[in-house]
CSV table of C-alpha atoms in Angstrom, one decimal:
chain,number,residue,atom,x,y,z
A,29,MET,CA,-107.9,64.8,34.9
A,30,THR,CA,-109.6,62.7,37.6
A,31,ASP,CA,-112.2,64.6,39.6
A,32,LEU,CA,-111.5,63.3,43.1
A,33,ALA,CA,-114.9,64.4,44.2
A,34,HIS,CA,-116.4,61.6,42.1
A,35,VAL,CA,-114.0,58.9,43.1
A,36,THR,CA,-115.8,56.3,45.2
A,37,ALA,CA,-115.2,52.7,46.4
A,38,SER,CA,-117.4,51.2,43.7
A,39,PRO,CA,-116.8,48.6,41.0
A,40,SER,CA,-116.4,49.3,37.3
A,41,PRO,CA,-119.5,48.6,35.2
A,42,ASP,CA,-117.0,46.7,32.9
A,43,LEU,CA,-116.7,43.9,35.5
A,44,LEU,CA,-118.5,40.6,35.1
A,45,THR,CA,-121.2,39.9,37.7
A,46,PRO,CA,-123.6,37.1,38.2
A,47,ASP,CA,-126.4,39.4,37.1
A,48,ASN,CA,-124.9,40.9,33.9
A,49,CYS,CA,-123.4,38.0,31.9
A,50,ALA,CA,-124.1,34.7,30.3
A,51,VAL,CA,-121.7,31.9,29.4
A,52,LEU,CA,-121.8,30.3,26.0
A,53,PHE,CA,-120.1,26.9,25.4
A,54,ILE,CA,-119.7,26.2,21.7
A,55,ASP,CA,-118.7,22.8,20.2
A,56,HIS,CA,-116.8,21.2,23.0
A,57,GLN,CA,-117.1,17.8,21.3
A,58,PRO,CA,-114.9,14.8,20.6
A,59,GLN,CA,-114.2,15.4,17.0
A,60,MET,CA,-113.4,19.0,17.7
A,61,PHE,CA,-111.0,18.0,20.4
A,62,PHE,CA,-109.3,15.6,18.1
A,63,GLY,CA,-108.3,18.4,15.8
A,64,THR,CA,-107.2,20.8,18.6
A,65,GLY,CA,-103.5,21.4,18.6
A,66,SER,CA,-103.0,24.8,20.2
A,67,GLY,CA,-102.4,23.5,23.7
A,68,ASP,CA,-102.8,20.5,26.0
A,69,ARG,CA,-106.3,19.1,25.4
A,70,THR,CA,-106.6,17.8,28.9
A,71,ALA,CA,-106.0,21.3,30.2
A,72,ILE,CA,-108.7,22.7,27.9
A,73,VAL,CA,-111.1,20.1,29.2
A,74,ASN,CA,-110.3,21.1,32.8
A,75,SER,CA,-110.7,24.8,32.1
A,76,THR,CA,-114.0,24.2,30.3
A,77,VAL,CA,-115.4,22.2,33.2
A,78,GLY,CA,-114.0,24.8,35.7
A,79,LEU,CA,-115.8,27.6,33.8
A,80,ALA,CA,-119.0,25.6,33.8
A,81,LYS,CA,-118.9,25.0,37.5
A,82,ALA,CA,-118.2,28.7,38.0
A,83,ALA,CA,-121.3,29.6,36.1
A,84,ARG,CA,-123.3,27.0,38.1
A,85,ALA,CA,-122.0,28.3,41.4
A,86,PHE,CA,-123.3,31.8,40.7
A,87,GLY,CA,-126.4,30.9,38.8
A,88,VAL,CA,-125.2,32.5,35.6
A,89,PRO,CA,-127.3,31.4,32.6
A,90,VAL,CA,-125.5,29.3,30.1
A,91,VAL,CA,-126.1,28.3,26.5
A,92,LEU,CA,-124.7,24.9,25.4
A,93,SER,CA,-124.3,24.2,21.7
A,94,THR,CA,-122.9,21.5,19.4
A,95,VAL,CA,-122.4,21.2,15.7
A,96,ALA,CA,-123.4,18.1,13.7
A,97,ALA,CA,-123.4,16.0,16.9
A,98,ASP,CA,-125.0,12.9,15.3
A,99,SER,CA,-123.3,13.0,12.0
A,100,PHE,CA,-119.8,14.1,12.6
A,101,SER,CA,-118.6,15.8,15.8
A,102,GLY,CA,-120.1,13.6,18.5
A,103,PRO,CA,-121.9,14.5,21.7
A,104,LEU,CA,-121.2,17.4,24.1
A,105,LEU,CA,-118.2,16.8,26.3
A,106,PRO,CA,-119.5,14.4,29.0
A,107,GLN,CA,-117.9,16.3,31.9
A,108,LEU,CA,-119.5,19.5,30.7
A,109,ALA,CA,-122.9,17.9,30.2
A,110,ALA,CA,-122.7,16.5,33.7
A,111,VAL,CA,-122.5,20.0,35.2
A,112,PHE,CA,-125.8,20.8,33.5
A,113,PRO,CA,-127.6,17.5,33.2
A,114,ASP,CA,-131.0,18.8,32.3
A,115,HIS,CA,-130.0,21.7,30.1
A,116,GLU,CA,-131.0,21.8,26.5
A,117,VAL,CA,-128.2,21.5,24.0
A,118,VAL,CA,-128.7,23.5,20.7
A,119,ASP,CA,-127.3,21.4,17.9
A,120,ARG,CA,-126.5,23.2,14.6
A,121,THR,CA,-125.4,22.7,11.0
A,122,SER,CA,-123.8,26.1,10.8
A,123,MET,CA,-120.1,26.7,11.8
A,124,ASN,CA,-121.2,30.2,12.9
A,125,ALA,CA,-123.5,29.6,15.8
A,126,TRP,CA,-124.8,33.1,15.4
A,127,GLU,CA,-126.4,32.1,12.1
A,128,ASP,CA,-128.5,29.5,13.9
A,129,GLU,CA,-131.9,30.9,15.0
A,130,ALA,CA,-132.3,28.6,18.0
A,131,PHE,CA,-128.9,29.5,19.3
A,132,VAL,CA,-129.5,33.2,19.0
A,133,GLU,CA,-132.9,32.9,20.6
A,134,ALA,CA,-131.3,31.0,23.5
A,135,VAL,CA,-128.8,33.8,23.9
A,136,LYS,CA,-131.5,36.4,23.8
A,137,ALA,CA,-133.5,34.5,26.4
A,138,THR,CA,-130.8,35.0,29.0
A,139,GLY,CA,-131.4,38.7,28.8
A,140,ARG,CA,-127.7,39.4,29.3
A,141,ARG,CA,-125.5,41.8,27.2
A,142,LYS,CA,-122.1,40.5,28.3
A,143,LEU,CA,-121.3,37.2,26.7
A,144,VAL,CA,-118.6,35.0,28.0
A,145,ILE,CA,-117.7,32.6,25.2
A,146,ALA,CA,-115.6,29.4,25.1
A,147,GLY,CA,-115.4,26.9,22.2
A,148,LEU,CA,-113.6,24.8,19.7
A,149,TRP,CA,-112.1,25.8,17.4
A,150,THR,CA,-111.1,29.3,18.3
A,151,GLU,CA,-110.5,30.4,14.7
A,152,VAL,CA,-114.0,29.2,13.5
A,153,CYS,CA,-116.6,28.4,16.2
A,154,VAL,CA,-115.5,31.1,18.6
A,155,VAL,CA,-114.4,33.9,16.2
A,156,LEU,CA,-117.5,33.8,13.9
A,157,PRO,CA,-120.2,34.1,16.6
A,158,ALA,CA,-118.1,36.5,18.7
A,159,LEU,CA,-117.7,38.9,15.8
A,160,SER,CA,-121.4,38.5,15.0
A,161,ALA,CA,-122.4,39.3,18.6
A,162,LEU,CA,-120.1,42.3,18.7
A,163,ALA,CA,-121.6,43.6,15.5
A,164,GLN,CA,-125.0,43.5,17.2
A,165,GLY,CA,-124.1,45.4,20.3
A,166,TYR,CA,-123.0,42.7,22.7
A,167,GLU,CA,-119.9,42.8,24.9
A,168,VAL,CA,-117.8,39.7,24.4
A,169,TYR,CA,-115.3,38.0,26.7
A,170,VAL,CA,-113.4,35.1,25.2
A,171,VAL,CA,-112.2,32.5,27.6
A,172,ALA,CA,-108.9,31.7,26.0
A,173,ASP,CA,-107.9,28.7,28.1
A,174,ALA,CA,-111.3,27.0,27.7
A,175,SER,CA,-111.0,27.4,23.9
A,176,GLY,CA,-108.5,25.9,21.4
A,177,GLY,CA,-107.5,26.1,17.8
A,178,VAL,CA,-106.0,23.7,15.3
A,179,THR,CA,-102.5,25.2,15.9
A,180,PRO,CA,-101.0,27.5,18.4
A,181,GLU,CA,-100.8,30.2,15.7
A,182,ALA,CA,-104.5,29.7,14.8
A,183,HIS,CA,-105.5,30.2,18.4
A,184,ALA,CA,-103.3,33.2,19.0
A,185,HIS,CA,-104.2,35.0,15.8
A,186,SER,CA,-107.9,34.4,16.5
A,187,VAL,CA,-107.7,35.9,19.9
A,188,GLN,CA,-105.7,38.8,18.5
A,189,ARG,CA,-108.4,39.3,15.8
A,190,LEU,CA,-111.1,39.3,18.5
A,191,VAL,CA,-109.2,41.8,20.6
A,192,GLN,CA,-108.9,44.1,17.6
A,193,ALA,CA,-112.6,43.8,17.1
A,194,GLY,CA,-113.4,44.8,20.7
A,195,ALA,CA,-113.6,41.4,22.5
A,196,VAL,CA,-111.8,40.9,25.9
A,197,PRO,CA,-109.6,37.8,26.5
A,198,VAL,CA,-110.0,36.2,29.9
A,199,THR,CA,-109.2,32.9,31.6
A,200,TRP,CA,-111.7,30.7,33.5
A,201,VAL,CA,-110.2,31.4,36.9
A,202,GLN,CA,-110.3,35.1,36.1
A,203,VAL,CA,-114.1,34.8,35.4
A,204,LEU,CA,-114.6,32.7,38.6
A,205,LEU,CA,-112.9,35.3,40.8
A,206,GLU,CA,-114.4,38.3,39.1
A,207,LEU,CA,-117.8,36.8,39.8
A,208,GLN,CA,-116.9,36.3,43.5
A,209,ARG,CA,-114.9,39.6,43.9
A,210,ASP,CA,-115.3,39.7,47.7
A,211,TRP,CA,-114.3,36.9,50.0
A,212,SER,CA,-116.9,38.1,52.5
A,213,ARG,CA,-119.7,36.9,50.2
A,214,GLY,CA,-120.4,33.7,52.2
A,215,ALA,CA,-123.2,32.5,50.0
A,216,THR,CA,-120.8,31.5,47.2
A,217,TYR,CA,-117.5,31.2,49.1
A,218,GLU,CA,-117.6,27.4,49.7
A,219,ALA,CA,-118.7,26.7,46.1
A,220,VAL,CA,-115.9,28.9,44.8
A,221,MET,CA,-113.4,27.1,47.0
A,222,ASP,CA,-114.7,23.7,45.8
A,223,VAL,CA,-114.2,24.7,42.1
A,224,VAL,CA,-110.7,26.0,42.9
A,225,LYS,CA,-109.7,22.8,44.6
A,226,GLU,CA,-111.0,20.7,41.8
A,227,HIS,CA,-109.8,22.6,38.8
A,228,ALA,CA,-107.3,25.4,39.7
A,229,GLY,CA,-104.2,23.3,39.9
A,230,VAL,CA,-101.6,24.5,42.4
A,231,TYR,CA,-103.8,27.3,43.4
A,232,GLY,CA,-106.4,24.8,44.6
A,233,LEU,CA,-103.6,22.7,46.2
A,234,GLY,CA,-102.6,25.9,48.1
A,235,VAL,CA,-106.2,26.2,49.4
A,236,VAL,CA,-106.2,22.6,50.5
A,237,TYR,CA,-103.0,23.2,52.4
A,238,ALA,CA,-104.2,26.5,53.9
A,239,GLU,CA,-107.4,24.9,55.1
A,240,ALA,CA,-105.6,22.0,56.7
A,241,VAL,CA,-103.0,24.2,58.4
A,242,ILE,CA,-104.7,27.5,59.1
A,243,GLY,CA,-108.4,26.7,59.1
A,244,ASP,CA,-111.6,26.4,57.0
A,245,HIS,CA,-111.6,30.1,55.9
A,246,ALA,CA,-108.0,30.3,54.8
A,247,GLY,CA,-108.8,30.4,51.1
A,248,GLY,CA,-108.8,33.4,48.8
């Protein structure tokens, strides 16, 4: 039973905050997008960039990684690279990023134990490092709409496998709003609204309408 004496207006430690998580972007590259068939690829690009701008707005550390960029898969998604123009990109030969020492060291350098992961393809480049991180004590949150698999079944089964292993499926807007969590936090309010208007579809259009009709602080 719940002990009402210990019920307080305080957030769960399970929530993502700007101070407890890092965002890992794995293999958002042309060749990987060419093989993605689980959903609309333009939508996955939009979700990926929205997630990146969410991380930037809150100063959340990120790790950017590619696989065989020069020999097969091509460069990091340009729209993603533009959000972090001076950020190092860890290029690998391994399909499992967690078997690459430079990648793991970059993750460790963030000092965070909650890892928000997005990547292509879900069934390989997301599942393998996510399971590896879980096995080593990390908490893993998989951004399903900023990831994609070769088929809808491959993506869905991969997310299911990760859930069974203890990972938490989320969406990029969910991450953005969980990081904000209180509309009175003025330091990040405008940045959040900008990301919403740019990448959150009709939600963003609703903010545009509300600001035009009601006023500048009609979002949320």
